[in-house]
mmCIF file of C-alpha atoms and ligand atoms in Angstrom:
data_model
loop_
_atom_site.group_PDB
_atom_site.id
_atom_site.type_symbol
_atom_site.label_atom_id
_atom_site.label_comp_id
_atom_site.label_asym_id
_atom_site.label_seq_id
_atom_site.Cartn_x
_atom_site.Cartn_y
_atom_site.Cartn_z
ATOM 1 C CA MET A 1 11.850 34.049 -38.385
ATOM 2 C CA GLY A 2 12.397 32.068 -35.228
ATOM 3 C CA LYS A 3 15.451 32.367 -32.905
ATOM 4 C CA LEU A 4 16.341 28.709 -33.506
ATOM 5 C CA ASP A 5 15.422 28.251 -37.187
ATOM 6 C CA ARG A 6 16.728 24.878 -38.570
ATOM 7 C CA LYS A 7 18.676 24.159 -35.384
ATOM 8 C CA VAL A 8 18.650 20.601 -34.039
ATOM 9 C CA ALA A 9 18.176 20.595 -30.239
ATOM 10 C CA ILE A 10 18.234 17.666 -27.736
ATOM 11 C CA ILE A 11 16.332 18.476 -24.540
ATOM 12 C CA THR A 12 16.525 15.843 -21.771
ATOM 13 C CA GLY A 13 13.643 15.391 -19.432
ATOM 14 C CA GLY A 14 11.602 16.855 -22.253
ATOM 15 C CA ALA A 15 8.352 14.964 -21.389
ATOM 16 C CA SER A 16 7.434 16.935 -18.251
ATOM 17 C CA GLY A 17 7.599 20.305 -16.437
ATOM 18 C CA ILE A 18 10.372 22.651 -17.410
ATOM 19 C CA GLY A 19 11.740 20.322 -20.156
ATOM 20 C CA GLU A 20 8.279 20.013 -21.796
ATOM 21 C CA CYS A 21 7.894 23.776 -21.802
ATOM 22 C CA MET A 22 11.378 24.165 -23.389
ATOM 23 C CA VAL A 23 10.459 21.570 -26.101
ATOM 24 C CA ASP A 24 7.366 23.632 -26.993
ATOM 25 C CA LEU A 25 9.228 26.998 -26.954
ATOM 26 C CA PHE A 26 12.224 25.737 -28.935
ATOM 27 C CA ALA A 27 9.871 24.135 -31.563
ATOM 28 C CA GLN A 28 7.883 27.388 -31.820
ATOM 29 C CA GLU A 29 11.162 29.240 -32.453
ATOM 30 C CA GLY A 30 11.878 26.957 -35.416
ATOM 31 C CA ALA A 31 14.098 24.173 -34.014
ATOM 32 C CA ILE A 32 13.831 20.435 -34.706
ATOM 33 C CA VAL A 33 13.499 19.218 -31.123
ATOM 34 C CA ILE A 34 14.447 15.827 -29.773
ATOM 35 C CA ALA A 35 12.547 15.360 -26.477
ATOM 36 C CA ALA A 36 14.688 12.721 -24.720
ATOM 37 C CA ASP A 37 13.174 11.143 -21.621
ATOM 38 C CA ILE A 38 13.036 7.899 -19.625
ATOM 39 C CA ASN A 39 9.230 8.129 -19.502
ATOM 40 C CA GLU A 40 8.114 6.492 -22.761
ATOM 41 C CA ALA A 41 4.401 6.999 -22.174
ATOM 42 C CA ALA A 42 4.887 10.801 -21.807
ATOM 43 C CA LEU A 43 7.150 10.801 -24.852
ATOM 44 C CA GLU A 44 4.326 9.488 -27.047
ATOM 45 C CA ARG A 45 2.465 12.719 -26.240
ATOM 46 C CA ALA A 46 5.535 14.808 -27.074
ATOM 47 C CA SER A 47 6.001 13.040 -30.402
ATOM 48 C CA GLN A 48 2.610 14.222 -31.619
ATOM 49 C CA LYS A 49 3.757 17.839 -31.661
ATOM 50 C CA THR A 50 5.046 19.515 -34.824
ATOM 51 C CA ASN A 51 8.912 19.317 -35.228
ATOM 52 C CA VAL A 52 9.205 17.271 -31.980
ATOM 53 C CA HIS A 53 10.686 13.806 -31.941
ATOM 54 C CA GLY A 54 10.425 11.763 -28.751
ATOM 55 C CA MET A 55 13.379 9.441 -28.059
ATOM 56 C CA LYS A 56 13.884 7.210 -25.059
ATOM 57 C CA LEU A 57 16.934 7.958 -22.985
ATOM 58 C CA ASN A 58 18.111 7.088 -19.511
ATOM 59 C CA VAL A 59 20.605 9.925 -18.804
ATOM 60 C CA ALA A 60 22.434 7.701 -16.329
ATOM 61 C CA SER A 61 23.289 5.283 -19.057
ATOM 62 C CA ASP A 62 26.522 5.896 -21.022
ATOM 63 C CA GLU A 63 25.376 3.455 -23.752
ATOM 64 C CA ASP A 64 21.989 5.308 -24.100
ATOM 65 C CA TRP A 65 23.792 8.624 -24.631
ATOM 66 C CA GLN A 66 26.203 7.208 -27.138
ATOM 67 C CA ALA A 67 23.367 5.725 -29.170
ATOM 68 C CA LEU A 68 21.201 8.827 -28.952
ATOM 69 C CA ALA A 69 23.944 11.210 -30.066
ATOM 70 C CA LYS A 70 24.791 8.971 -33.081
ATOM 71 C CA GLU A 71 21.165 8.567 -34.047
ATOM 72 C CA VAL A 72 20.347 12.253 -33.885
ATOM 73 C CA SER A 73 23.432 13.207 -35.764
ATOM 74 C CA GLU A 74 22.777 10.617 -38.532
ATOM 75 C CA ARG A 75 19.069 11.338 -38.808
ATOM 76 C CA PHE A 76 19.154 15.123 -38.674
ATOM 77 C CA GLY A 77 22.698 15.779 -39.932
ATOM 78 C CA LYS A 78 23.949 17.753 -36.951
ATOM 79 C CA ILE A 79 23.386 18.693 -33.298
ATOM 80 C CA ASP A 80 23.332 22.378 -32.470
ATOM 81 C CA ILE A 81 21.884 22.439 -28.910
ATOM 82 C CA LEU A 82 21.897 20.231 -25.879
ATOM 83 C CA VAL A 83 19.890 21.075 -22.794
ATOM 84 C CA ASN A 84 20.788 18.806 -19.842
ATOM 85 C CA ASN A 85 17.490 19.255 -17.903
ATOM 86 C CA ALA A 86 16.414 15.771 -16.762
ATOM 87 C CA GLY A 87 16.674 15.348 -13.069
ATOM 88 C CA ILE A 88 15.177 13.847 -9.945
ATOM 89 C CA SER A 89 14.797 15.315 -6.396
ATOM 90 C CA SER A 90 14.522 13.889 -2.916
ATOM 91 C CA GLU A 91 13.337 15.349 0.323
ATOM 92 C CA LYS A 92 14.664 12.543 2.453
ATOM 93 C CA PRO A 93 16.257 13.786 5.716
ATOM 94 C CA PHE A 94 20.136 13.556 5.887
ATOM 95 C CA ALA A 95 20.056 10.734 8.385
ATOM 96 C CA GLU A 96 17.746 8.583 6.295
ATOM 97 C CA THR A 97 19.705 9.079 3.056
ATOM 98 C CA ASP A 98 21.765 5.972 2.315
ATOM 99 C CA ALA A 99 24.463 5.113 -0.153
ATOM 100 C CA GLN A 100 21.940 3.845 -2.736
ATOM 101 C CA ASP A 101 20.022 7.219 -2.572
ATOM 102 C CA TRP A 102 23.239 9.134 -3.042
ATOM 103 C CA GLN A 103 24.431 7.000 -5.995
ATOM 104 C CA LYS A 104 21.039 7.278 -7.743
ATOM 105 C CA MET A 105 20.896 11.011 -7.299
ATOM 106 C CA LEU A 106 24.440 11.629 -8.547
ATOM 107 C CA SER A 107 24.179 9.199 -11.445
ATOM 108 C CA ILE A 108 21.056 10.893 -12.887
ATOM 109 C CA ASN A 109 21.684 14.553 -11.855
ATOM 110 C CA GLY A 110 25.511 14.508 -12.056
ATOM 111 C CA PHE A 111 26.688 11.770 -14.428
ATOM 112 C CA GLY A 112 23.784 12.514 -16.823
ATOM 113 C CA PRO A 113 24.972 15.968 -17.881
ATOM 114 C CA PHE A 114 28.569 14.676 -17.934
ATOM 115 C CA ALA A 115 27.782 11.843 -20.270
ATOM 116 C CA GLY A 116 25.539 14.043 -22.381
ATOM 117 C CA MET A 117 28.351 16.504 -22.922
ATOM 118 C CA LYS A 118 30.906 13.740 -23.461
ATOM 119 C CA HIS A 119 28.941 12.133 -26.262
ATOM 120 C CA VAL A 120 27.217 15.188 -27.855
ATOM 121 C CA ALA A 121 29.968 17.772 -27.727
ATOM 122 C CA PRO A 122 32.213 15.956 -30.264
ATOM 123 C CA TYR A 123 29.505 16.257 -32.908
ATOM 124 C CA MET A 124 29.279 19.992 -32.181
ATOM 125 C CA ALA A 125 33.087 20.412 -32.138
ATOM 126 C CA ALA A 126 33.319 18.721 -35.493
ATOM 127 C CA ARG A 127 31.309 21.686 -36.881
ATOM 128 C CA ASN A 128 32.976 24.139 -34.576
ATOM 129 C CA LYS A 129 29.588 25.309 -33.219
ATOM 130 C CA GLY A 130 27.221 24.366 -30.447
ATOM 131 C CA SER A 131 25.497 25.480 -27.307
ATOM 132 C CA ILE A 132 25.022 23.392 -24.198
ATOM 133 C CA VAL A 133 22.733 24.488 -21.370
ATOM 134 C CA ASN A 134 22.896 22.661 -18.037
ATOM 135 C CA ILE A 135 20.063 22.976 -15.570
ATOM 136 C CA SER A 136 21.491 23.252 -12.026
ATOM 137 C CA SER A 137 19.417 24.682 -9.108
ATOM 138 C CA TYR A 138 19.410 27.539 -6.630
ATOM 139 C CA THR A 139 20.148 24.790 -4.023
ATOM 140 C CA ALA A 140 23.643 24.672 -5.455
ATOM 141 C CA LEU A 141 24.015 28.322 -4.385
ATOM 142 C CA ILE A 142 22.533 28.334 -0.898
ATOM 143 C CA GLY A 143 21.916 25.808 1.860
ATOM 144 C CA GLN A 144 18.334 24.512 1.731
ATOM 145 C CA GLY A 145 18.621 21.081 3.372
ATOM 146 C CA PHE A 146 18.259 18.996 0.168
ATOM 147 C CA ASN A 147 21.649 17.398 0.774
ATOM 148 C CA PRO A 148 22.335 14.889 -2.074
ATOM 149 C CA TYR A 149 20.168 16.937 -4.446
ATOM 150 C CA SER A 150 22.152 20.109 -3.679
ATOM 151 C CA ALA A 151 25.408 18.183 -4.044
ATOM 152 C CA SER A 152 24.371 16.849 -7.484
ATOM 153 C CA LYS A 153 23.376 20.340 -8.597
ATOM 154 C CA GLY A 154 26.730 21.646 -7.259
ATOM 155 C CA ALA A 155 28.407 19.108 -9.455
ATOM 156 C CA VAL A 156 26.523 20.519 -12.435
ATOM 157 C CA ARG A 157 27.630 23.999 -11.522
ATOM 158 C CA ALA A 158 31.368 23.106 -11.395
ATOM 159 C CA LEU A 159 31.083 20.778 -14.372
ATOM 160 C CA SER A 160 29.543 23.470 -16.465
ATOM 161 C CA LYS A 161 32.404 25.914 -15.822
ATOM 162 C CA ALA A 162 35.028 23.245 -16.443
ATOM 163 C CA ALA A 163 33.328 22.106 -19.680
ATOM 164 C CA ALA A 164 33.092 25.765 -20.937
ATOM 165 C CA THR A 165 36.888 25.941 -20.696
ATOM 166 C CA THR A 166 37.279 22.488 -22.181
ATOM 167 C CA PHE A 167 35.112 23.078 -25.232
ATOM 168 C CA GLY A 168 35.365 26.822 -25.805
ATOM 169 C CA ARG A 169 38.230 26.502 -28.284
ATOM 170 C CA GLN A 170 36.173 23.996 -30.327
ATOM 171 C CA GLY A 171 33.335 26.531 -30.716
ATOM 172 C CA VAL A 172 31.064 24.868 -28.108
ATOM 173 C CA ARG A 173 29.549 27.115 -25.403
ATOM 174 C CA VAL A 174 28.500 25.739 -22.032
ATOM 175 C CA ASN A 175 26.310 27.714 -19.654
ATOM 176 C CA ALA A 176 24.271 26.868 -16.563
ATOM 177 C CA ILE A 177 20.852 27.961 -15.336
ATOM 178 C CA PHE A 178 19.963 28.055 -11.620
ATOM 179 C CA PRO A 179 16.111 27.885 -11.274
ATOM 180 C CA GLY A 180 14.444 28.804 -8.017
ATOM 181 C CA ILE A 181 11.255 26.997 -6.966
ATOM 182 C CA VAL A 182 9.280 26.324 -10.125
ATOM 183 C CA GLU A 183 5.741 24.982 -10.216
ATOM 184 C CA THR A 184 6.061 21.663 -11.951
ATOM 185 C CA PRO A 185 5.258 17.944 -11.186
ATOM 186 C CA MET A 186 8.553 17.867 -9.276
ATOM 187 C CA THR A 187 7.320 20.435 -6.763
ATOM 188 C CA GLN A 188 3.657 19.298 -6.735
ATOM 189 C CA ALA A 189 3.851 18.440 -3.058
ATOM 190 C CA LEU A 190 4.310 22.176 -2.250
ATOM 191 C CA SER A 191 0.887 23.110 -3.584
ATOM 192 C CA THR A 192 -0.809 20.776 -1.072
ATOM 193 C CA SER A 193 0.389 23.024 1.712
ATOM 194 C CA LYS A 194 -1.065 26.575 1.389
ATOM 195 C CA ASP A 195 0.961 27.683 4.418
ATOM 196 C CA LEU A 196 4.312 26.596 2.864
ATOM 197 C CA LEU A 197 3.393 27.984 -0.486
ATOM 198 C CA GLY A 198 2.533 31.353 1.118
ATOM 199 C CA ARG A 199 5.796 31.438 3.042
ATOM 200 C CA LEU A 200 7.826 30.689 -0.036
ATOM 201 C CA ILE A 201 6.160 33.439 -2.043
ATOM 202 C CA GLN A 202 6.606 35.834 0.861
ATOM 203 C CA ALA A 203 10.344 34.957 0.991
ATOM 204 C CA THR A 204 10.793 35.692 -2.767
ATOM 205 C CA PRO A 205 11.657 39.342 -3.653
ATOM 206 C CA LEU A 206 9.565 39.145 -6.848
ATOM 207 C CA GLN A 207 6.624 37.729 -4.791
ATOM 208 C CA ARG A 208 5.783 34.683 -6.880
ATOM 209 C CA LEU A 209 6.964 31.200 -7.615
ATOM 210 C CA GLY A 210 8.754 30.459 -10.918
ATOM 211 C CA GLN A 211 6.856 29.040 -13.956
ATOM 212 C CA ALA A 212 8.393 26.654 -16.418
ATOM 213 C CA ILE A 213 8.322 29.372 -19.082
ATOM 214 C CA ASP A 214 10.640 31.604 -16.926
ATOM 215 C CA ILE A 215 13.304 28.910 -17.249
ATOM 216 C CA ALA A 216 12.482 28.037 -20.872
ATOM 217 C CA GLN A 217 13.020 31.671 -21.896
ATOM 218 C CA ALA A 218 16.392 31.747 -20.186
ATOM 219 C CA ALA A 219 17.376 28.494 -21.898
ATOM 220 C CA LEU A 220 16.267 29.898 -25.206
ATOM 221 C CA PHE A 221 18.591 32.878 -24.814
ATOM 222 C CA LEU A 222 21.591 30.677 -23.902
ATOM 223 C CA ALA A 223 20.809 28.161 -26.644
ATOM 224 C CA SER A 224 20.392 30.837 -29.359
ATOM 225 C CA ASP A 225 23.005 32.883 -31.209
ATOM 226 C CA ASP A 226 21.821 35.925 -29.135
ATOM 227 C CA SER A 227 24.299 34.693 -26.549
ATOM 228 C CA SER A 228 27.154 33.841 -28.919
ATOM 229 C CA TYR A 229 29.809 35.497 -26.731
ATOM 230 C CA ILE A 230 28.625 33.901 -23.492
ATOM 231 C CA THR A 231 30.159 30.765 -22.082
ATOM 232 C CA GLY A 232 30.855 29.574 -18.529
ATOM 233 C CA SER A 233 28.147 31.803 -17.219
ATOM 234 C CA GLU A 234 25.680 31.217 -14.418
ATOM 235 C CA LEU A 235 22.111 32.547 -14.956
ATOM 236 C CA VAL A 236 20.059 32.521 -11.780
ATOM 237 C CA VAL A 237 16.326 32.547 -12.479
ATOM 238 C CA ASP A 238 14.765 32.517 -9.005
ATOM 239 C CA GLY A 239 12.857 35.774 -8.432
ATOM 240 C CA GLY A 240 15.749 37.005 -6.295
ATOM 241 C CA TYR A 241 15.410 34.204 -3.723
ATOM 242 C CA SER A 242 19.055 33.376 -3.444
ATOM 243 C CA ALA A 243 20.238 36.977 -3.626
ATOM 244 C CA GLN A 244 19.192 37.642 -0.002
HETATM 245 N N1 LIG B 1 10.927 22.464 -10.280
HETATM 246 C C1 LIG B 1 11.783 23.145 -9.593
HETATM 247 O O1 LIG B 1 11.474 23.821 -8.608
HETATM 248 C C2 LIG B 1 13.289 23.108 -9.931
HETATM 249 C C3 LIG B 1 14.172 23.980 -9.266
HETATM 250 C C4 LIG B 1 15.465 23.951 -9.608
HETATM 251 C C5 LIG B 1 15.981 23.028 -10.508
HETATM 252 N N2 LIG B 1 15.106 22.213 -11.142
HETATM 253 C C6 LIG B 1 15.612 21.245 -12.109
HETATM 254 O O2 LIG B 1 14.979 21.408 -13.371
HETATM 255 C C7 LIG B 1 14.943 20.187 -14.042
HETATM 256 C C8 LIG B 1 13.522 19.855 -14.524
HETATM 257 O O3 LIG B 1 12.754 19.724 -13.344
HETATM 258 P P1 LIG B 1 11.119 19.687 -13.389
HETATM 259 O O4 LIG B 1 10.680 20.488 -12.206
HETATM 260 O O5 LIG B 1 10.677 20.023 -14.758
HETATM 261 O O6 LIG B 1 10.847 18.123 -13.078
HETATM 262 P P2 LIG B 1 9.877 17.049 -13.597
HETATM 263 O O7 LIG B 1 9.871 15.980 -12.608
HETATM 264 O O8 LIG B 1 8.582 17.743 -13.992
HETATM 265 O O9 LIG B 1 10.561 16.534 -14.975
HETATM 266 C C9 LIG B 1 11.771 15.834 -14.911
HETATM 267 C C10 LIG B 1 11.830 14.955 -16.171
HETATM 268 O O10 LIG B 1 13.076 14.250 -16.167
HETATM 269 C C11 LIG B 1 12.804 12.908 -16.567
HETATM 270 N N3 LIG B 1 13.813 12.035 -16.009
HETATM 271 C C12 LIG B 1 13.986 11.607 -14.709
HETATM 272 N N4 LIG B 1 14.957 10.730 -14.623
HETATM 273 C C13 LIG B 1 15.450 10.555 -15.904
HETATM 274 C C14 LIG B 1 16.470 9.722 -16.450
HETATM 275 N N5 LIG B 1 17.163 8.890 -15.656
HETATM 276 N N6 LIG B 1 16.688 9.785 -17.740
HETATM 277 C C15 LIG B 1 15.946 10.624 -18.573
HETATM 278 N N7 LIG B 1 14.971 11.367 -18.087
HETATM 279 C C16 LIG B 1 14.741 11.366 -16.776
HETATM 280 C C17 LIG B 1 11.416 12.624 -16.050
HETATM 281 O O11 LIG B 1 10.806 11.525 -16.682
HETATM 282 C C18 LIG B 1 10.682 13.944 -16.259
HETATM 283 O O12 LIG B 1 10.084 13.937 -17.538
HETATM 284 C C19 LIG B 1 15.582 19.111 -13.131
HETATM 285 O O13 LIG B 1 16.940 18.976 -13.392
HETATM 286 C C20 LIG B 1 15.409 19.831 -11.722
HETATM 287 O O14 LIG B 1 16.386 19.336 -10.786
HETATM 288 C C21 LIG B 1 13.739 22.173 -10.893
#
């Protein structure tokens, strides 16, 4: 028996990197998984997997969220799990970051999880049961120079705690995960510099970079009933990087 048997899970950003790994793991554990992503071409690949349904979603669109939550609930009868994982990053220096960059970052990384919870949590609350996992970042915990990105992930941190208190009495749990540097398409640029890669590994107490499965396993725990008394928590999965 899987840890998520017969549960219906929406995973945003499910077409790449950490999200794709979560989609595979959750499906292996018995869930019906909706891989929601803006990248339609990549979603076609996801849709070919057993128990996985690719659905187009721009997390920055309130209308998209409203439609997705309704469709999933009508088609599958319920929504048990939401993982707000979709996100973008930017390495633009502070001085070159303009208002448009800021708005884009905050609308995808900040408004996305807010709108997701706003439109999905009521379906969970109606059944008095649900688990929401928001993917923040270690950059919300320590200064790393990724200014708007860190700010957006700080928003996810605070929002997760606030939502845990908002939805707890309706049976809906909300927790956040703080990944360290994980090898995915988002961090591909790192692998082109052996020097930088070496320095990052050296600076990590567990002496390696994160893999998508490290984050997916943490999300599985928080999504499943194994964590039924946990809400408002912050799970750091970074090999000890931010503990220093
Ligand atoms: N990789 C890391 O080192 C790392 C570290 C900390 C936190 N994170 C966070 O983990 C999450 C996943 O990152 P990843 O490394 O797998 O990145 P990734 O770039 O491999 O995947 C991100 C996915 O999000 C989707 N996406 C982007 N904008 C979207 C939008 N507007 N609507 C819907 N989908 C959209 C992309 O199409 C892609 O499939 C992100 O929130 C990221 O900030 C990553």
